[in-house]
């Protein structure tokens, strides 16, 4: 069981959360974006083997979207923040 | 040496101590015509068909661990070609036809058993969807039968077909030619047959970089030294991004974990493969008697090759709902494998923009049944520098062109395929 630190509610079980995916992906500006930018945004991912910043929604809790930093090779939790916040580097990153 | 009843008898006389190794483990040579990266089923099949169909035998297959140690030995061994979309139907049906003669072709008993694959429907909408898919299959020359509840009861007597169950069963779609094969045998059989045709199978050899000249790849750096090659095929599903990162090629891919498990062995109780999309389950019984089953992805990015309990619990609930008799069995093992989840749920088998580099990836969790056709088409693509008709649609370029092959129609959400 993943134990996910919700910045609003504290450590909660993964079953309270819904996963969304890579939180570093930025939606391009529709007014100026090229086709290549849209392509990259929709289909292409870094998919790192190591620390990964991702969206989770605390759907069975406070219902807030949060950012979580997690090592996808070890499932180790490396920090979390509100959706608009930045994750503090309190925990040393495990080597990828 | 060919395996036969005579070789078995001869070796029995010497207490089975003099069997030849199934494949040699040579030191890598300085250069090859073709290098295949990845010693799973797909890489091994590719090496075999390069030698058999295209007479290219100066081939090295590089595996970072050992043959059969990755996803080839972690799947639930199901074989089927019950697809809706034409490119998928043709590719997987080609695979099915290869499976049907594969034990003889490889001279290796793959324990291929066409016990049927039965998809259950629990709603009117699912009945409609199964009819649509069944009709599409038959138009593509693939066997498909719609079963009513009575026929399902006769075929799978231990299934709870009562109206009181959580997901009452309304009907099903059967592919009689579907079934299972012993997955380790597939790896060992292809490895032995490729080796016999001159392929060098090199284990414990991890690729750490590529050698490039101009716009071409000309070799690889490995943990066992540098090796040159005219052509390089990458077949490392699960770790595709890690390998392609060495070439700065971004992939339309996420790596996810998929779990499976087996119970203790029991006497024969299930002689077909049963799947339920609604309950998120596929289940069969192995020749040893274990019930083998799995369900959906854990649902978050992962390279860990292990998952978590909530998904296991969900799958086990589905098993017990559909087969109440299973509730007293003990679970023996659970495990996880890495899935190359592509953005449209379909694989990629193609040339790349880098000359000499070919890609086989994105198998999501449907790779095992595709092993023969994947190797067959990938070998064709490498040998001819052009795709076979059955993999022509499975390009990397389709994401740029908008020709996606999205069997489930769920969009660019890899965890949903």
Short mmCIF file of C-alpha atoms in Angstrom, two decimals:
data_model
loop_
_atom_site.label_atom_id
_atom_site.label_comp_id
_atom_site.label_asym_id
_atom_site.label_seq_id
_atom_site.Cartn_x
_atom_site.Cartn_y
_atom_site.Cartn_z
CA UNK A 1 0.00 0.00 0.00
CA UNK A 2 1.34 3.39 -0.97
CA UNK A 3 1.09 5.94 1.82
CA UNK A 4 0.54 9.31 0.18
CA UNK A 5 1.12 12.55 2.04
CA UNK A 6 -1.77 14.89 1.31
CA UNK A 7 -0.61 18.46 2.17
CA UNK A 8 -4.10 19.11 3.58
CA UNK A 9 -4.87 15.84 5.41
CA UNK A 10 -1.53 14.15 6.14
CA UNK A 11 -0.51 10.57 5.31
CA UNK A 12 -3.39 8.61 3.77
CA UNK A 13 -3.71 5.23 2.03
CA UNK A 14 -3.47 5.13 -1.76
CA UNK A 15 -7.04 3.79 -1.97
CA UNK A 16 -8.27 7.30 -1.07
CA UNK A 17 -6.58 8.73 -4.15
CA UNK A 18 -7.04 8.75 -7.92
CA UNK A 19 -3.99 8.86 -10.18
CA UNK A 20 -3.72 11.24 -13.12
CA UNK A 21 -0.12 11.07 -14.40
CA UNK A 22 2.98 13.16 -15.09
CA UNK A 23 2.61 16.61 -13.46
CA UNK A 24 5.51 18.19 -15.35
CA UNK A 25 3.58 18.19 -18.62
CA UNK A 26 2.52 21.74 -19.49
CA UNK A 27 -0.49 22.43 -21.70
CA UNK A 28 0.69 24.74 -24.49
CA UNK A 29 -0.93 28.09 -25.18
CA UNK A 30 -3.68 27.39 -27.76
CA UNK A 31 -3.16 30.80 -29.33
CA UNK A 32 0.46 30.20 -30.24
CA UNK A 33 1.18 26.46 -29.96
CA UNK A 34 2.57 24.63 -32.97
CA UNK A 35 1.43 21.17 -34.00
CA UNK A 36 4.71 19.75 -32.71
CA UNK A 37 4.05 21.24 -29.25
CA UNK A 38 0.56 19.73 -29.14
CA UNK A 39 1.92 16.37 -30.23
CA UNK A 40 4.52 16.42 -27.49
CA UNK A 41 1.97 17.51 -24.87
CA UNK A 42 -0.59 14.85 -25.72
CA UNK A 43 1.49 11.80 -26.58
CA UNK A 44 5.10 12.03 -25.43
CA UNK A 45 6.36 11.58 -21.87
CA UNK A 46 9.75 11.61 -20.09
CA UNK A 47 8.78 8.34 -18.31
CA UNK A 48 11.82 8.51 -16.00
CA UNK A 49 13.06 5.46 -14.10
CA UNK A 50 13.53 7.27 -10.78
CA UNK A 51 11.93 10.36 -9.20
CA UNK A 52 8.65 11.27 -10.93
CA UNK A 53 6.39 14.24 -10.18
CA UNK A 54 2.78 13.25 -10.66
CA UNK A 55 -0.83 14.32 -10.12
CA UNK A 56 -3.03 12.55 -7.59
CA UNK A 57 -6.51 13.60 -6.49
CA UNK A 58 -7.52 12.97 -2.89
CA UNK A 59 -10.87 11.83 -4.23
CA UNK A 60 -12.07 10.04 -1.09
CA UNK A 61 -10.72 12.76 1.20
CA UNK A 62 -10.48 16.51 0.73
CA UNK A 63 -10.93 16.14 -3.08
CA UNK A 64 -7.95 18.44 -3.77
CA UNK A 65 -5.55 17.74 -6.61
CA UNK A 66 -2.00 17.44 -5.31
CA UNK A 67 1.49 16.96 -6.69
CA UNK A 68 3.48 14.00 -5.41
CA UNK A 69 7.14 13.23 -5.98
CA UNK A 70 7.69 9.49 -5.95
CA UNK A 71 10.55 7.22 -7.00
CA UNK A 72 8.86 4.94 -9.53
CA UNK A 73 11.67 2.40 -9.31
CA UNK A 74 11.29 1.85 -5.55
CA UNK A 75 7.84 3.37 -4.85
CA UNK A 76 9.53 5.57 -2.22
CA UNK A 77 7.64 8.81 -1.47
CA UNK A 78 9.88 11.88 -1.87
CA UNK A 79 7.48 14.72 -1.04
CA UNK A 80 4.20 16.34 -1.96
CA UNK A 81 2.65 19.76 -2.41
CA UNK A 82 -0.58 21.50 -3.26
CA UNK A 83 -1.39 21.52 -6.99
CA UNK A 84 -0.01 25.02 -7.48
CA UNK A 85 2.86 24.64 -4.99
CA UNK A 86 6.41 23.39 -5.38
CA UNK A 87 7.65 20.22 -3.70
CA UNK A 88 10.37 21.01 -1.17
CA UNK A 89 13.57 19.00 -1.51
CA UNK A 90 13.42 17.82 2.10
CA UNK A 91 14.07 14.20 1.24
CA UNK A 92 17.29 13.24 -0.48
CA UNK A 93 16.55 11.86 -3.90
CA UNK A 94 17.31 8.19 -4.21
CA UNK A 95 19.74 7.52 -7.05
CA UNK A 96 17.89 6.52 -10.24
CA UNK B 1 20.17 -32.57 -31.30
CA UNK B 2 16.47 -32.92 -32.05
CA UNK B 3 14.19 -33.56 -29.10
CA UNK B 4 12.12 -36.71 -29.61
CA UNK B 5 10.93 -39.82 -27.83
CA UNK B 6 14.23 -41.45 -28.85
CA UNK B 7 16.44 -38.70 -27.43
CA UNK B 8 14.38 -38.86 -24.23
CA UNK B 9 14.87 -42.64 -23.97
CA UNK B 10 18.58 -42.40 -24.77
CA UNK B 11 19.15 -39.77 -22.09
CA UNK B 12 17.06 -41.68 -19.56
CA UNK B 13 19.66 -44.46 -19.79
CA UNK B 14 22.35 -42.06 -18.55
CA UNK B 15 20.19 -40.50 -15.81
CA UNK B 16 19.61 -37.36 -17.90
CA UNK B 17 23.16 -36.20 -17.12
CA UNK B 18 24.29 -35.81 -20.72
CA UNK B 19 21.71 -33.49 -22.23
CA UNK B 20 23.35 -30.85 -24.42
CA UNK B 21 22.85 -27.26 -23.34
CA UNK B 22 19.85 -25.77 -25.14
CA UNK B 23 21.90 -22.83 -26.38
CA UNK B 24 25.59 -21.95 -26.29
CA UNK B 25 26.68 -18.89 -24.37
CA UNK B 26 29.45 -17.47 -26.56
CA UNK B 27 31.61 -14.45 -25.86
CA UNK B 28 30.37 -11.53 -27.97
CA UNK B 29 32.20 -11.07 -31.28
CA UNK B 30 33.47 -7.57 -32.20
CA UNK B 31 30.80 -7.14 -34.87
CA UNK B 32 27.58 -8.57 -36.26
CA UNK B 33 25.21 -7.91 -39.14
CA UNK B 34 22.33 -7.43 -36.72
CA UNK B 35 22.11 -6.90 -32.96
CA UNK B 36 18.79 -7.45 -31.21
CA UNK B 37 18.60 -5.77 -27.78
CA UNK B 38 16.33 -7.66 -25.42
CA UNK B 39 16.15 -11.41 -24.77
CA UNK B 40 12.45 -11.69 -24.12
CA UNK B 41 10.11 -13.64 -26.36
CA UNK B 42 9.91 -10.87 -28.96
CA UNK B 43 13.67 -10.39 -29.29
CA UNK B 44 14.27 -14.14 -29.43
CA UNK B 45 11.54 -14.64 -32.03
CA UNK B 46 13.02 -11.79 -34.07
CA UNK B 47 16.47 -13.40 -34.02
CA UNK B 48 14.96 -16.76 -34.98
CA UNK B 49 12.97 -15.40 -37.94
CA UNK B 50 15.93 -13.31 -39.14
CA UNK B 51 17.83 -16.59 -39.45
CA UNK B 52 14.98 -18.77 -40.67
CA UNK B 53 13.07 -16.49 -43.05
CA UNK B 54 15.79 -14.10 -44.19
CA UNK B 55 18.97 -16.18 -43.90
CA UNK B 56 20.61 -13.54 -41.70
CA UNK B 57 22.53 -15.62 -39.16
CA UNK B 58 25.35 -13.30 -38.10
CA UNK B 59 23.12 -12.02 -35.31
CA UNK B 60 23.71 -11.30 -31.63
CA UNK B 61 20.90 -11.15 -29.13
CA UNK B 62 21.86 -9.13 -26.05
CA UNK B 63 20.02 -9.67 -22.78
CA UNK B 64 20.80 -7.65 -19.64
CA UNK B 65 19.63 -10.45 -17.33
CA UNK B 66 18.79 -13.97 -18.35
CA UNK B 67 16.55 -15.49 -21.02
CA UNK B 68 12.96 -15.62 -19.84
CA UNK B 69 13.63 -13.52 -16.71
CA UNK B 70 11.45 -10.58 -17.67
CA UNK B 71 7.91 -10.26 -18.93
CA UNK B 72 8.08 -13.51 -20.92
CA UNK B 73 7.95 -15.36 -17.61
CA UNK B 74 5.55 -12.97 -15.87
CA UNK B 75 2.47 -12.98 -18.07
CA UNK B 76 -0.67 -15.10 -17.66
CA UNK B 77 0.11 -17.13 -20.84
CA UNK B 78 -3.13 -16.31 -22.68
CA UNK B 79 -3.25 -16.49 -26.48
CA UNK B 80 -6.11 -14.98 -28.50
CA UNK B 81 -6.80 -12.91 -31.60
CA UNK B 82 -10.23 -11.54 -30.68
CA UNK B 83 -9.64 -7.94 -31.79
CA UNK B 84 -12.02 -5.40 -33.27
CA UNK B 85 -9.72 -3.16 -35.32
CA UNK B 86 -8.28 -4.47 -38.57
CA UNK B 87 -4.56 -3.86 -37.99
CA UNK B 88 -4.81 -5.68 -34.64
CA UNK B 89 -6.96 -8.48 -36.07
CA UNK B 90 -4.45 -9.21 -38.85
CA UNK B 91 -1.37 -9.03 -36.63
CA UNK B 92 -2.76 -11.22 -33.83
CA UNK B 93 -4.40 -13.69 -36.20
CA UNK B 94 -1.08 -14.09 -37.99
CA UNK B 95 0.36 -14.80 -34.56
CA UNK B 96 -2.35 -17.37 -33.84
CA UNK B 97 -1.56 -19.19 -37.08
CA UNK B 98 2.14 -19.26 -36.19
CA UNK B 99 1.29 -20.57 -32.68
CA UNK B 100 -0.66 -23.42 -34.24
CA UNK B 101 2.49 -24.90 -35.77
CA UNK B 102 5.11 -23.49 -33.45
CA UNK B 103 5.93 -26.51 -31.24
CA UNK B 104 6.78 -28.51 -34.40
CA UNK B 105 8.60 -25.57 -36.00
CA UNK B 106 10.81 -25.04 -32.95
CA UNK B 107 11.03 -28.73 -32.00
CA UNK B 108 10.11 -27.68 -28.49
CA UNK B 109 6.92 -28.55 -26.63
CA UNK B 110 5.26 -25.20 -25.91
CA UNK B 111 2.28 -26.95 -24.25
CA UNK B 112 0.09 -24.89 -26.58
CA UNK B 113 -3.50 -25.64 -25.67
CA UNK B 114 -6.40 -24.22 -27.69
CA UNK B 115 -8.86 -24.45 -24.83
CA UNK B 116 -10.86 -21.41 -25.89
CA UNK B 117 -11.01 -17.86 -24.55
CA UNK B 118 -14.41 -16.80 -23.23
CA UNK B 119 -15.22 -13.10 -22.65
CA UNK B 120 -18.19 -12.61 -20.35
CA UNK B 121 -20.86 -9.93 -20.77
CA UNK B 122 -22.75 -8.57 -17.76
CA UNK B 123 -24.92 -5.89 -19.41
CA UNK B 124 -26.92 -5.25 -22.58
CA UNK B 125 -24.25 -2.81 -23.72
CA UNK B 126 -21.56 -5.47 -23.33
CA UNK B 127 -23.67 -7.99 -25.25
CA UNK B 128 -23.90 -5.47 -28.09
CA UNK B 129 -20.15 -4.80 -27.93
CA UNK B 130 -19.35 -8.52 -28.02
CA UNK B 131 -21.63 -9.02 -31.05
CA UNK B 132 -19.91 -6.17 -32.81
CA UNK B 133 -16.46 -7.51 -32.02
CA UNK B 134 -17.47 -11.08 -32.90
CA UNK B 135 -18.84 -9.95 -36.26
CA UNK B 136 -15.69 -7.94 -36.97
CA UNK B 137 -13.59 -11.01 -36.13
CA UNK B 138 -15.56 -13.26 -38.46
CA UNK B 139 -15.29 -10.71 -41.28
CA UNK B 140 -11.54 -10.89 -40.76
CA UNK B 141 -11.58 -14.70 -40.95
CA UNK B 142 -11.19 -15.26 -37.19
CA UNK B 143 -13.31 -17.78 -35.29
CA UNK B 144 -15.89 -16.26 -32.92
CA UNK B 145 -19.07 -17.56 -31.33
CA UNK B 146 -21.67 -15.81 -29.21
CA UNK B 147 -22.73 -17.99 -26.28
CA UNK B 148 -25.97 -17.64 -24.36
CA UNK B 149 -26.11 -18.22 -20.62
CA UNK B 150 -27.12 -21.87 -20.96
CA UNK B 151 -24.07 -22.69 -23.07
CA UNK B 152 -21.81 -20.83 -20.64
CA UNK B 153 -23.25 -22.87 -17.74
CA UNK B 154 -22.49 -26.10 -19.59
CA UNK B 155 -19.01 -25.00 -20.54
CA UNK B 156 -17.91 -23.53 -17.19
CA UNK B 157 -19.99 -25.25 -14.51
CA UNK B 158 -18.18 -23.63 -11.56
CA UNK B 159 -19.00 -20.12 -12.73
CA UNK B 160 -21.68 -18.41 -10.62
CA UNK B 161 -24.35 -17.84 -13.26
CA UNK B 162 -27.11 -17.04 -10.75
CA UNK B 163 -29.07 -13.81 -10.91
CA UNK B 164 -27.97 -12.96 -7.34
CA UNK B 165 -24.26 -12.60 -8.09
CA UNK B 166 -22.64 -9.14 -8.06
CA UNK B 167 -22.23 -9.08 -11.86
CA UNK B 168 -24.94 -11.37 -13.32
CA UNK B 169 -23.70 -13.00 -16.53
CA UNK B 170 -25.81 -12.40 -19.62
CA UNK B 171 -23.75 -14.07 -22.34
CA UNK B 172 -20.30 -14.29 -23.78
CA UNK B 173 -18.00 -14.28 -26.79
CA UNK B 174 -15.92 -17.40 -27.31
CA UNK B 175 -12.85 -17.70 -29.48
CA UNK B 176 -12.49 -21.51 -29.65
CA UNK B 177 -8.95 -21.33 -31.10
CA UNK B 178 -7.74 -19.14 -28.23
CA UNK B 179 -5.94 -20.72 -25.31
CA UNK B 180 -2.67 -20.81 -23.42
CA UNK B 181 0.97 -21.84 -23.86
CA UNK B 182 3.76 -22.44 -21.36
CA UNK B 183 5.47 -19.06 -21.41
CA UNK B 184 8.96 -20.14 -20.31
CA UNK B 185 8.97 -22.76 -23.06
CA UNK B 186 8.37 -20.04 -25.61
CA UNK B 187 11.54 -18.24 -24.53
CA UNK B 188 13.57 -21.44 -24.28
CA UNK B 189 12.21 -22.85 -27.55
CA UNK B 190 12.98 -19.71 -29.55
CA UNK B 191 16.40 -19.35 -27.89
CA UNK B 192 17.35 -22.94 -28.71
CA UNK B 193 16.04 -22.75 -32.28
CA UNK B 194 17.75 -19.40 -32.94
CA UNK B 195 21.01 -20.71 -31.49
CA UNK B 196 20.79 -23.78 -33.72
CA UNK B 197 20.63 -21.47 -36.75
CA UNK B 198 23.75 -19.56 -35.70
CA UNK B 199 22.45 -16.70 -33.54
CA UNK B 200 24.71 -15.75 -30.60
CA UNK B 201 22.59 -15.50 -27.45
CA UNK B 202 24.50 -13.35 -24.97
CA UNK B 203 23.07 -13.04 -21.47
CA UNK B 204 24.21 -10.73 -18.65
CA UNK B 205 25.05 -8.14 -21.28
CA UNK B 206 23.40 -4.77 -20.68
CA UNK B 207 23.50 -2.08 -23.33
CA UNK B 208 24.85 1.14 -21.82
CA UNK B 209 25.12 3.32 -24.93
CA UNK B 210 25.05 3.53 -28.70
CA UNK B 211 27.85 4.22 -31.17
CA UNK B 212 26.80 6.66 -33.85
CA UNK B 213 28.38 7.90 -37.05
CA UNK B 214 26.58 10.77 -38.71
CA UNK B 215 22.89 9.93 -38.68
CA UNK B 216 23.52 6.20 -38.27
CA UNK B 217 23.87 3.80 -35.38
CA UNK B 218 26.87 1.55 -35.92
CA UNK B 219 27.10 -0.36 -32.67
CA UNK B 220 26.45 -0.52 -28.95
CA UNK B 221 28.44 -0.14 -25.75
CA UNK B 222 27.68 -2.93 -23.30
CA UNK B 223 28.74 -4.21 -19.91
CA UNK B 224 30.68 -6.84 -21.89
CA UNK B 225 32.43 -4.41 -24.23
CA UNK B 226 31.65 -2.58 -27.45
CA UNK B 227 29.96 -4.45 -30.28
CA UNK B 228 29.51 -3.14 -33.83
CA UNK B 229 26.52 -3.85 -36.02
CA UNK B 230 25.04 -2.70 -39.31
CA UNK B 231 21.51 -2.86 -37.93
CA UNK B 232 20.17 -2.74 -34.37
CA UNK B 233 16.70 -3.81 -33.27
CA UNK B 234 15.37 -2.69 -29.89
CA UNK B 235 12.83 -5.08 -28.30
CA UNK B 236 12.88 -4.16 -24.62
CA UNK B 237 9.20 -3.46 -23.85
CA UNK B 238 8.87 -2.14 -20.30
CA UNK B 239 12.23 -0.39 -20.53
CA UNK B 240 11.85 1.18 -23.98
CA UNK B 241 12.19 4.72 -22.65
CA UNK B 242 15.41 3.86 -20.80
CA UNK B 243 17.06 2.51 -23.94
CA UNK B 244 15.73 5.17 -26.32
CA UNK B 245 16.84 7.92 -23.89
CA UNK B 246 20.41 6.93 -24.82
CA UNK B 247 19.55 8.13 -28.33
CA UNK B 248 17.58 11.20 -27.16
CA UNK B 249 14.41 9.84 -28.76
CA UNK B 250 11.29 10.63 -26.76
CA UNK B 251 8.68 7.89 -26.67
CA UNK B 252 4.86 7.97 -26.55
CA UNK B 253 5.04 5.64 -23.59
CA UNK B 254 4.69 5.21 -19.85
CA UNK B 255 5.95 2.23 -17.84
CA UNK B 256 3.37 0.71 -15.51
CA UNK B 257 3.18 -2.35 -13.27
CA UNK B 258 0.76 -5.22 -13.88
CA UNK B 259 0.31 -7.93 -11.28
CA UNK B 260 -0.62 -11.59 -11.60
CA UNK B 261 -0.84 -14.50 -9.18
CA UNK B 262 -1.35 -18.25 -8.81
CA UNK B 263 -3.15 -20.40 -6.26
CA UNK B 264 -2.00 -23.72 -4.90
CA UNK B 265 -2.46 -26.52 -7.46
CA UNK B 266 -5.79 -28.36 -7.48
CA UNK B 267 -7.42 -31.01 -9.65
CA UNK B 268 -8.80 -29.89 -13.03
CA UNK B 269 -11.68 -27.44 -12.48
CA UNK B 270 -11.45 -24.95 -15.35
CA UNK B 271 -10.65 -26.11 -18.89
CA UNK B 272 -10.93 -22.79 -20.68
CA UNK B 273 -9.78 -19.18 -20.25
CA UNK B 274 -12.46 -16.92 -18.76
CA UNK B 275 -12.24 -13.14 -18.84
CA UNK B 276 -14.55 -10.42 -17.58
CA UNK B 277 -13.97 -6.82 -18.53
CA UNK B 278 -16.54 -5.62 -16.02
CA UNK B 279 -15.02 -7.53 -13.12
CA UNK B 280 -11.43 -6.79 -14.30
CA UNK B 281 -10.32 -10.41 -14.43
CA UNK B 282 -8.80 -13.12 -16.61
CA UNK B 283 -8.33 -16.61 -15.24
CA UNK B 284 -7.20 -20.04 -16.42
CA UNK B 285 -5.82 -23.22 -14.88
CA UNK B 286 -2.26 -24.25 -15.61
CA UNK B 287 -1.27 -27.82 -16.46
CA UNK B 288 0.17 -28.08 -12.93
CA UNK B 289 -3.28 -27.28 -11.54
CA UNK B 290 -2.67 -23.75 -10.28
CA UNK B 291 -5.30 -21.16 -11.06
CA UNK B 292 -3.49 -18.31 -12.83
CA UNK B 293 -5.16 -14.91 -12.84
CA UNK B 294 -4.69 -11.21 -13.17
CA UNK B 295 -6.60 -8.00 -13.75
CA UNK B 296 -5.87 -4.36 -14.36
CA UNK B 297 -2.75 -2.28 -13.95
CA UNK B 298 -1.97 -0.84 -10.53
CA UNK B 299 -2.59 2.43 -12.33
CA UNK B 300 0.45 4.58 -11.52
CA UNK B 301 3.80 4.86 -13.29
CA UNK B 302 6.21 2.21 -12.06
CA UNK B 303 9.44 0.43 -12.98
CA UNK B 304 9.39 -1.57 -9.73
CA UNK B 305 8.29 -5.00 -11.08
CA UNK B 306 6.09 -5.28 -8.02
CA UNK B 307 2.73 -3.82 -7.14
CA UNK B 308 0.58 -3.15 -4.12
CA UNK B 309 -2.20 -4.90 -2.23
CA UNK B 310 -5.30 -2.87 -3.21
CA UNK B 311 -5.18 -4.18 -6.78
CA UNK B 312 -4.55 -7.75 -5.61
CA UNK B 313 -7.56 -7.50 -3.33
CA UNK B 314 -9.68 -6.17 -6.19
CA UNK B 315 -8.68 -9.05 -8.48
CA UNK B 316 -9.26 -11.67 -5.80
CA UNK B 317 -12.70 -10.23 -5.09
CA UNK B 318 -13.52 -10.65 -8.78
CA UNK B 319 -12.33 -14.27 -8.78
CA UNK B 320 -14.43 -15.14 -5.74
CA UNK B 321 -17.49 -13.36 -7.13
CA UNK B 322 -17.34 -15.31 -10.38
CA UNK B 323 -16.01 -18.61 -8.96
CA UNK B 324 -17.16 -18.89 -5.32
CA UNK B 325 -15.52 -22.33 -5.00
CA UNK B 326 -12.09 -20.68 -5.26
CA UNK B 327 -12.50 -18.82 -1.98
CA UNK B 328 -10.91 -21.64 0.05
CA UNK B 329 -7.76 -21.87 -2.07
CA UNK B 330 -4.52 -20.42 -0.82
CA UNK B 331 -2.50 -18.01 -2.94
CA UNK B 332 1.01 -19.27 -3.66
CA UNK B 333 2.71 -16.39 -5.42
CA UNK B 334 2.05 -12.89 -6.69
CA UNK B 335 4.36 -10.88 -8.90
CA UNK B 336 4.50 -7.82 -11.12
CA UNK B 337 5.86 -7.05 -14.57
CA UNK B 338 6.69 -3.85 -16.43
CA UNK B 339 4.27 -2.79 -19.11
CA UNK B 340 5.23 -0.53 -21.99
CA UNK B 341 1.94 1.37 -22.04
CA UNK B 342 1.74 3.19 -25.36
CA UNK B 343 -0.49 6.21 -25.76
CA UNK B 344 -3.07 4.44 -27.97
CA UNK B 345 -2.77 0.97 -26.44
CA UNK B 346 -1.18 -0.56 -29.54
CA UNK B 347 2.39 -1.65 -30.26
CA UNK B 348 5.09 -0.05 -32.39
CA UNK B 349 7.08 -2.19 -34.87
CA UNK B 350 8.96 0.01 -37.32
CA UNK B 351 12.08 1.64 -38.68
CA UNK B 352 13.10 4.82 -36.89
CA UNK B 353 14.44 8.15 -38.13
CA UNK B 354 17.93 6.97 -37.18
CA UNK B 355 19.42 4.86 -39.95
CA UNK B 356 20.07 1.29 -38.88
CA UNK B 357 17.81 1.51 -35.82
CA UNK B 358 14.54 -0.43 -35.57
CA UNK B 359 12.00 -0.33 -32.76
CA UNK B 360 9.66 -2.98 -31.33
CA UNK B 361 7.80 -1.56 -28.31
CA UNK B 362 4.57 -0.47 -26.68
CA UNK B 363 3.02 -3.90 -26.12
CA UNK B 364 0.97 -2.74 -23.14
CA UNK B 365 -0.20 -5.98 -21.54
CA UNK B 366 -0.87 -7.86 -24.76
CA UNK B 367 2.62 -8.87 -25.74
CA UNK B 368 2.80 -12.57 -24.97
CA UNK B 369 0.24 -13.77 -27.52
CA UNK B 370 1.88 -11.57 -30.15
CA UNK B 371 5.35 -13.07 -29.67
CA UNK B 372 5.54 -15.10 -32.93
CA UNK B 373 4.02 -12.43 -35.19
CA UNK B 374 5.97 -9.65 -33.50
CA UNK B 375 9.26 -11.44 -34.16
CA UNK B 376 8.15 -12.42 -37.67
CA UNK B 377 7.21 -8.85 -38.65
CA UNK B 378 10.15 -7.21 -36.87
CA UNK B 379 12.61 -9.56 -38.61
CA UNK B 380 10.95 -8.73 -41.94
CA UNK B 381 11.23 -5.00 -41.22
CA UNK B 382 14.90 -5.27 -40.28
CA UNK B 383 15.83 -7.53 -43.19
CA UNK B 384 13.98 -5.58 -45.90
CA UNK B 385 14.18 -2.08 -44.44
CA UNK B 386 10.41 -2.03 -45.00
CA UNK B 387 7.48 -3.31 -42.97
CA UNK B 388 5.54 -6.50 -43.53
CA UNK B 389 1.89 -5.85 -44.44
CA UNK B 390 0.87 -6.95 -40.93
CA UNK B 391 2.96 -4.33 -39.13
CA UNK B 392 2.72 -1.50 -41.67
CA UNK B 393 0.18 0.35 -39.50
CA UNK B 394 2.19 0.02 -36.27
CA UNK B 395 4.54 2.94 -36.85
CA UNK B 396 5.89 5.52 -34.43
CA UNK B 397 4.81 8.09 -37.00
CA UNK B 398 1.12 7.31 -36.44
CA UNK B 399 1.08 9.62 -33.42
CA UNK B 400 2.29 12.46 -35.66
CA UNK B 401 -0.19 11.60 -38.42
CA UNK B 402 -3.22 10.93 -36.23
CA UNK B 403 -3.67 7.32 -37.43
CA UNK B 404 -4.00 5.92 -33.93
CA UNK B 405 -4.95 2.30 -33.32
CA UNK B 406 -7.02 2.67 -30.16
CA UNK B 407 -8.82 -0.66 -29.67
CA UNK B 408 -10.72 0.52 -26.60
CA UNK B 409 -11.23 4.11 -27.75
CA UNK B 410 -10.05 5.64 -24.48
CA UNK B 411 -7.67 8.26 -25.85
CA UNK B 412 -4.14 9.25 -24.85
CA UNK B 413 -4.33 7.80 -21.34
CA UNK B 414 -1.86 4.93 -21.07
CA UNK B 415 -3.17 3.60 -17.76
CA UNK B 416 -6.64 3.10 -19.29
CA UNK B 417 -5.71 0.81 -22.18
#
